[in-house]
Coordinates of C-alpha atoms and ligand atoms in Angstrom, one line a residue:
X1 CA 61.7 134.8 110.4
X2 CA 65.4 134.5 111.0
X3 CA 66.5 137.2 113.5
X4 CA 69.9 138.7 112.6
X5 CA 69.1 141.5 115.1
X6 CA 72.1 141.9 117.4
X7 CA 70.0 140.8 120.4
X8 CA 67.6 139.3 121.0
X9 CA 68.6 137.2 118.0
X10 CA 68.1 133.8 116.6
X11 CA 68.1 131.3 119.5
X12 CA 69.9 128.0 119.7
X13 CA 68.2 125.2 117.7
X14 CA 67.9 122.9 120.6
X15 CA 65.9 125.3 122.9
X16 CA 62.6 123.5 122.3
X17 CA 64.2 120.1 123.3
X18 CA 65.8 121.6 126.3
X19 CA 62.6 123.3 127.5
X20 CA 60.8 120.0 127.1
X21 CA 63.6 118.3 129.0
X22 CA 63.4 120.9 131.7
X23 CA 59.7 120.3 132.1
X24 CA 60.2 116.5 132.3
X25 CA 62.8 116.9 134.9
X26 CA 60.8 119.2 137.1
X27 CA 63.1 122.2 136.5
X28 CA 60.2 124.5 135.9
X29 CA 59.0 124.2 139.4
X30 CA 62.4 123.7 141.1
X31 CA 62.7 125.2 144.5
X32 CA 65.6 127.7 144.6
X33 CA 66.7 126.6 148.0
X34 CA 66.9 122.9 147.1
X35 CA 70.0 120.8 146.6
X36 CA 69.1 120.3 142.9
X37 CA 69.1 124.1 142.4
X38 CA 72.5 124.5 144.1
X39 CA 73.9 121.7 141.9
X40 CA 72.5 123.4 138.8
X41 CA 74.1 126.7 139.7
X42 CA 77.4 125.1 140.6
X43 CA 77.5 123.1 137.4
X44 CA 76.6 126.1 135.3
X45 CA 79.3 128.2 136.9
X46 CA 81.9 125.5 136.4
X47 CA 80.9 125.0 132.8
X48 CA 81.1 128.8 132.1
X49 CA 84.6 128.8 133.6
X50 CA 85.7 125.8 131.6
X51 CA 84.3 126.8 128.2
X52 CA 84.9 130.6 128.3
X53 CA 88.4 130.3 129.9
X54 CA 87.4 132.2 133.1
X55 CA 90.0 132.0 135.9
X56 CA 89.1 129.5 138.6
X57 CA 89.5 132.3 141.3
X58 CA 86.8 134.5 139.7
X59 CA 83.2 134.4 141.0
X60 CA 80.1 134.1 138.9
X61 CA 76.8 135.7 139.6
X62 CA 73.4 135.6 137.9
X63 CA 71.4 138.8 137.4
X64 CA 68.4 139.5 135.2
X65 CA 70.0 141.8 132.6
X66 CA 73.2 143.7 131.6
X67 CA 71.3 146.9 132.7
X68 CA 71.0 145.4 136.2
X69 CA 74.8 144.7 136.2
X70 CA 75.4 148.4 135.4
X71 CA 73.3 149.3 138.5
X72 CA 74.8 146.7 140.7
X73 CA 78.3 147.9 140.0
X74 CA 77.3 151.5 140.7
X75 CA 75.6 150.7 144.0
X76 CA 77.9 148.0 145.3
X77 CA 81.4 148.7 144.0
X78 CA 81.5 152.5 143.9
X79 CA 81.4 155.1 146.6
X80 CA 82.6 158.3 144.9
X81 CA 83.7 158.1 141.4
X82 CA 84.0 156.0 138.2
X83 CA 85.3 156.9 134.8
X84 CA 83.4 155.8 131.6
X85 CA 85.3 155.6 128.4
X86 CA 82.8 155.0 125.6
X87 CA 82.0 155.7 121.9
X88 CA 78.4 154.7 121.6
X89 CA 74.9 154.5 123.0
X90 CA 75.4 151.5 125.4
X91 CA 78.5 153.0 127.0
X92 CA 76.6 156.3 127.3
X93 CA 73.6 154.6 128.9
X94 CA 75.9 152.9 131.4
X95 CA 77.4 156.3 132.3
X96 CA 73.9 157.8 132.6
X97 CA 72.7 155.1 135.0
X98 CA 75.8 155.3 137.1
X99 CA 75.7 159.1 137.1
X100 CA 72.3 159.1 138.8
X101 CA 73.7 157.0 141.7
X102 CA 77.3 158.3 141.7
X103 CA 77.2 162.0 141.0
X104 CA 81.0 162.3 140.3
X105 CA 80.9 159.6 137.6
X106 CA 82.9 161.0 134.7
X107 CA 82.2 160.5 131.0
X108 CA 85.1 160.3 128.5
X109 CA 83.5 159.8 125.1
X110 CA 85.7 159.0 122.1
X111 CA 85.2 158.8 118.4
X112 CA 83.9 155.4 117.1
X113 CA 86.6 155.3 114.4
X114 CA 89.4 155.9 116.9
X115 CA 91.4 153.2 118.6
X116 CA 91.9 153.9 122.3
X117 CA 95.5 154.6 123.5
X118 CA 95.9 152.9 126.8
X119 CA 98.8 155.1 127.8
X120 CA 96.6 158.2 127.6
X121 CA 94.0 156.6 130.0
X122 CA 95.7 157.0 133.3
X123 CA 93.3 157.8 136.2
X124 CA 94.5 158.5 139.7
X125 CA 91.4 159.5 141.6
X126 CA 88.8 157.1 140.4
X127 CA 87.5 153.8 141.8
X128 CA 86.6 152.1 138.6
X129 CA 87.1 152.5 134.9
X130 CA 84.2 151.3 132.8
X131 CA 84.7 150.1 129.3
X132 CA 82.2 148.7 126.7
X133 CA 84.2 145.9 125.1
X134 CA 81.8 145.6 122.2
X135 CA 79.6 148.6 121.4
X136 CA 76.6 147.0 120.0
X137 CA 75.1 150.3 118.8
X138 CA 77.8 150.9 116.2
X139 CA 79.7 147.7 115.8
X140 CA 83.1 148.6 117.3
X141 CA 85.1 146.9 119.9
X142 CA 88.0 147.4 122.3
X143 CA 90.7 144.7 122.0
X144 CA 92.0 142.4 124.8
X145 CA 95.3 144.1 124.3
X146 CA 94.0 147.5 125.0
X147 CA 92.1 146.3 128.0
X148 CA 95.3 144.8 129.3
X149 CA 97.0 148.1 128.6
X150 CA 94.5 150.1 130.6
X151 CA 94.9 147.7 133.5
X152 CA 98.7 148.0 133.3
X153 CA 98.7 151.8 133.6
X154 CA 96.0 151.8 136.3
X155 CA 97.0 148.9 138.5
X156 CA 95.0 150.0 141.5
X157 CA 91.7 150.8 139.8
X158 CA 88.9 148.3 139.3
X159 CA 88.3 147.7 135.6
X160 CA 84.7 146.9 134.7
X161 CA 83.8 145.6 131.2
X162 CA 80.5 145.4 129.4
X163 CA 80.9 142.4 127.1
X164 CA 77.2 141.9 126.5
X165 CA 77.3 141.3 122.8
X166 CA 80.7 139.5 122.7
X167 CA 80.9 137.1 125.7
X168 CA 80.4 133.6 124.3
X169 CA 81.4 134.7 120.8
X170 CA 85.0 135.7 121.1
X171 CA 87.8 134.9 123.5
X172 CA 87.9 137.5 126.3
X173 CA 91.0 137.8 128.6
X174 CA 89.1 137.8 131.9
X175 CA 92.2 138.1 133.9
X176 CA 92.8 141.6 132.5
X177 CA 89.7 143.1 134.3
X178 CA 87.7 142.8 137.5
X179 CA 84.1 142.8 136.5
X180 CA 82.7 141.4 133.2
X181 CA 79.1 141.0 132.4
X182 CA 76.8 139.9 129.5
X183 CA 73.1 139.1 129.1
X184 CA 72.3 135.9 127.4
X185 CA 70.2 137.0 124.4
X186 CA 73.2 138.0 122.4
X187 CA 76.1 135.5 121.8
X188 CA 74.7 132.8 123.9
X189 CA 71.6 132.4 121.7
X190 CA 69.1 132.2 124.5
X191 CA 65.9 134.0 125.3
X192 CA 66.3 137.3 127.2
X193 CA 65.9 137.5 131.0
X194 CA 69.2 136.5 132.4
X195 CA 72.7 137.9 132.6
X196 CA 76.1 136.6 133.8
X197 CA 78.4 138.7 135.9
X198 CA 82.0 137.6 136.4
X199 CA 84.1 139.1 139.3
X200 CA 87.7 138.9 140.1
X201 CA 89.0 138.2 143.6
X202 CA 89.9 141.9 143.8
X203 CA 86.3 143.0 142.9
X204 CA 85.1 140.6 145.6
X205 CA 87.5 142.1 148.1
X206 CA 86.2 145.6 147.2
X207 CA 82.6 144.7 147.6
X208 CA 83.4 143.2 151.0
X209 CA 85.1 146.4 152.0
X210 CA 82.3 148.6 150.9
X211 CA 79.7 146.1 152.3
X212 CA 76.8 147.9 150.7
X213 CA 73.5 146.2 151.7
X214 CA 70.7 148.5 150.9
X215 CA 69.3 146.6 147.9
X216 CA 67.8 143.2 147.2
X217 CA 70.5 142.8 144.6
X218 CA 73.4 144.2 146.7
X219 CA 76.5 142.4 145.5
X220 CA 77.5 141.7 149.1
X221 CA 74.3 139.7 149.7
X222 CA 74.6 138.1 146.3
X223 CA 78.1 137.0 147.2
X224 CA 77.0 135.6 150.5
X225 CA 74.2 133.6 148.8
X226 CA 76.4 132.5 145.9
X227 CA 78.9 131.0 148.4
X228 CA 76.2 128.4 148.8
X229 CA 75.2 128.3 145.1
X230 CA 72.1 130.3 145.8
X231 CA 70.6 133.6 144.8
X232 CA 69.0 136.4 146.8
X233 CA 65.6 135.9 145.2
X234 CA 63.7 133.3 143.2
X235 CA 65.6 133.5 139.9
X236 CA 64.8 132.5 136.4
X237 CA 65.6 128.9 137.0
X238 CA 64.7 127.8 133.4
X239 CA 67.0 130.4 132.0
X240 CA 69.9 129.2 134.2
X241 CA 69.1 125.6 133.0
X242 CA 69.1 126.7 129.4
X243 CA 72.4 128.5 129.9
X244 CA 73.8 125.3 131.4
X245 CA 72.6 123.4 128.3
X246 CA 74.0 125.9 125.8
X247 CA 77.3 126.2 127.5
X248 CA 77.6 122.5 127.8
X249 CA 77.0 122.0 124.1
X250 CA 79.4 124.7 123.0
X251 CA 83.0 124.2 122.0
X252 CA 85.8 125.8 123.9
X253 CA 85.7 129.5 123.3
X254 CA 88.9 129.6 121.2
X255 CA 87.3 127.3 118.8
X256 CA 84.0 129.3 118.8
X257 CA 86.1 132.5 118.2
X258 CA 87.7 131.0 115.1
X259 CA 84.3 130.5 113.6
X260 CA 83.2 134.0 114.6
X261 CA 86.3 135.5 113.0
X262 CA 86.0 133.5 109.9
X263 CA 82.4 134.6 109.4
X264 CA 83.4 138.2 110.1
X265 CA 86.0 138.1 107.4
X266 CA 83.4 136.6 105.0
X267 CA 81.2 139.6 105.7
X268 CA 84.0 142.0 105.2
X269 CA 84.9 140.5 101.9
X270 CA 81.3 140.5 100.9
X271 CA 80.8 144.2 101.5
X272 CA 84.2 145.2 100.1
X273 CA 82.7 144.6 96.6
X274 CA 79.8 146.9 97.3
X275 CA 79.5 150.4 95.9
X276 CA 76.4 151.4 97.9
X277 CA 77.1 149.9 101.3
X278 CA 80.2 149.8 103.5
X279 CA 81.1 148.7 107.0
X280 CA 80.6 151.6 109.4
X281 CA 83.8 150.8 111.3
X282 CA 86.4 151.8 108.6
X283 CA 89.3 151.1 110.9
X284 CA 89.8 147.3 111.1
X285 CA 91.5 147.7 114.5
X286 CA 88.2 148.8 116.1
X287 CA 85.8 146.7 114.1
X288 CA 83.5 144.4 116.1
X289 CA 83.7 140.7 115.5
X290 CA 80.2 140.0 116.5
X291 CA 78.1 142.9 115.4
X292 CA 78.5 143.9 111.7
X293 CA 77.3 147.5 111.2
X294 CA 76.6 148.5 107.6
X295 CA 76.3 152.0 106.4
X296 CA 74.5 153.3 103.3
X297 CA 72.0 156.0 102.2
X298 CA 68.9 156.2 104.4
X299 CA 66.7 155.2 101.5
X300 CA 68.6 152.1 100.7
X301 CA 68.9 151.1 104.3
X302 CA 65.1 151.4 104.7
X303 CA 64.5 149.5 101.5
X304 CA 66.8 146.6 102.5
X305 CA 65.2 146.3 106.0
X306 CA 61.7 146.3 104.6
X307 CA 62.5 143.8 101.8
X308 CA 64.4 141.7 104.2
X309 CA 61.4 141.4 106.5
X310 CA 59.2 140.3 103.6
X311 CA 61.8 137.6 102.8
X312 CA 62.0 136.4 106.4
X313 CA 65.2 138.2 107.5
X314 CA 65.0 140.5 110.5
X315 CA 67.9 142.9 110.3
X316 CA 69.0 145.1 113.2
X317 CA 68.0 148.8 113.0
X318 CA 70.6 151.5 113.3
X319 CA 70.9 152.8 116.8
X320 CA 70.8 156.3 118.1
X321 CA 72.6 158.8 115.8
X322 CA 73.1 156.0 113.3
X323 CA 69.4 155.1 113.1
X324 CA 68.7 156.1 109.6
X325 CA 71.9 155.3 107.7
X326 CA 73.0 152.0 109.1
X327 CA 71.7 148.5 109.8
X328 CA 73.2 145.8 111.8
X329 CA 73.8 142.1 111.3
X330 CA 74.5 139.8 114.3
X331 CA 77.5 137.6 113.9
X332 CA 76.5 135.3 116.8
X333 CA 77.4 131.6 117.1
X334 CA 73.7 130.4 117.0
X335 CA 73.2 131.6 113.4
X336 CA 73.5 128.8 110.9
X337 CA 75.8 128.8 107.9
X338 CA 72.9 128.3 105.6
X339 CA 71.0 131.2 107.0
X340 CA 73.9 133.5 106.5
X341 CA 74.3 132.3 102.9
X342 CA 70.6 133.0 102.3
X343 CA 70.9 136.5 103.7
X344 CA 73.9 137.2 101.5
X345 CA 72.1 136.0 98.5
X346 CA 69.2 138.2 99.3
X347 CA 71.5 141.2 99.9
X348 CA 73.2 140.8 96.6
X349 CA 70.4 142.6 94.8
X350 CA 71.3 145.7 96.8
X351 CA 75.1 145.9 97.1
Ligands
PLP401 C1 72.1 144.6 124.8 C2 73.2 145.4 125.6 C3 72.9 145.9 126.8 C4 71.6 145.8 127.5 O1 71.3 144.5 127.8 P1 70.0 144.1 128.7 O2 70.0 142.7 128.8 O3 68.8 144.6 127.8 O4 70.1 144.9 129.9 C5 74.0 146.5 127.5 N1 75.2 146.7 126.9 C6 75.4 146.2 125.7 C7 76.8 146.4 125.1 C8 74.4 145.6 125.0 O5 74.7 145.1 123.7

């Protein structure tokens, strides 16, 4: 079965080799206070910075999931208020989680077909603005340019960006925001259970000011530990090792992005011919590069998903409100050209 589900999805081909190598090298029982572990964490951080174009001055942290990152931001970077600008289920969940810890968190939903206007998003009385760069539930995204725009009109507010299903697939302008995060089971093509959080010097300053230390994963403690390339608890060392391997083997992100965008265009061209199926995001300005969301009648969507499973293709279910009349196709780097061609040839019966 080839998983085109937008996370977890098809993992990198080399995973079995890397796991064997990890076993051979003793990584599976590595002590997380050892020099070898610190070297691994340091190397993984520097590779991430190099390949993804993350500014040298930014700090990298490892957590267990994007969901944990939502909570860490709420508990360690906020005191009173955040603003959540979102158009889908993941942005809404981020708001819901934050709202439980930060009662004045404010939701600002917008339509999935609408492009955000940065100039209309000026917030004076908030500590952070939270944006979902790539809304995995409906296949829309917020461009680097708009994120820059939001930063420009809110120069004193922390900007936090959920890039879970795009980091590693497209070029993100990290310098435009303060807190970015992604779990590894999407564009990195790895098994789930690890996430990367990237913080600007300003975010670090803020966490030090707030100095929240009530939780095992308080960002303050995580920062103190990470200053010595360590973590607060015994982490998923194998996952960090696999992340190191995958990032080491990848091209620089601008090159990866070219491939992602070329494949996205191919999908667009493919579905343009269809009478029964269309891309959910009609507006190209908001269309995701990494999650292709296809809309059709509920009957057809169900038929395609079921027939796909029989033929060995796992397609992503629609999410939330879009459950019945959409399905999703991951456009993540680990998917092979041949697999995509096979999926297209299977879908041709239905378009
Ligand atoms: C998948 C996803 C999450 C949740 O990731 P977990 O690793 O399950 O916590 C959060 N945000 C977005 C945009 C996602 O695509």
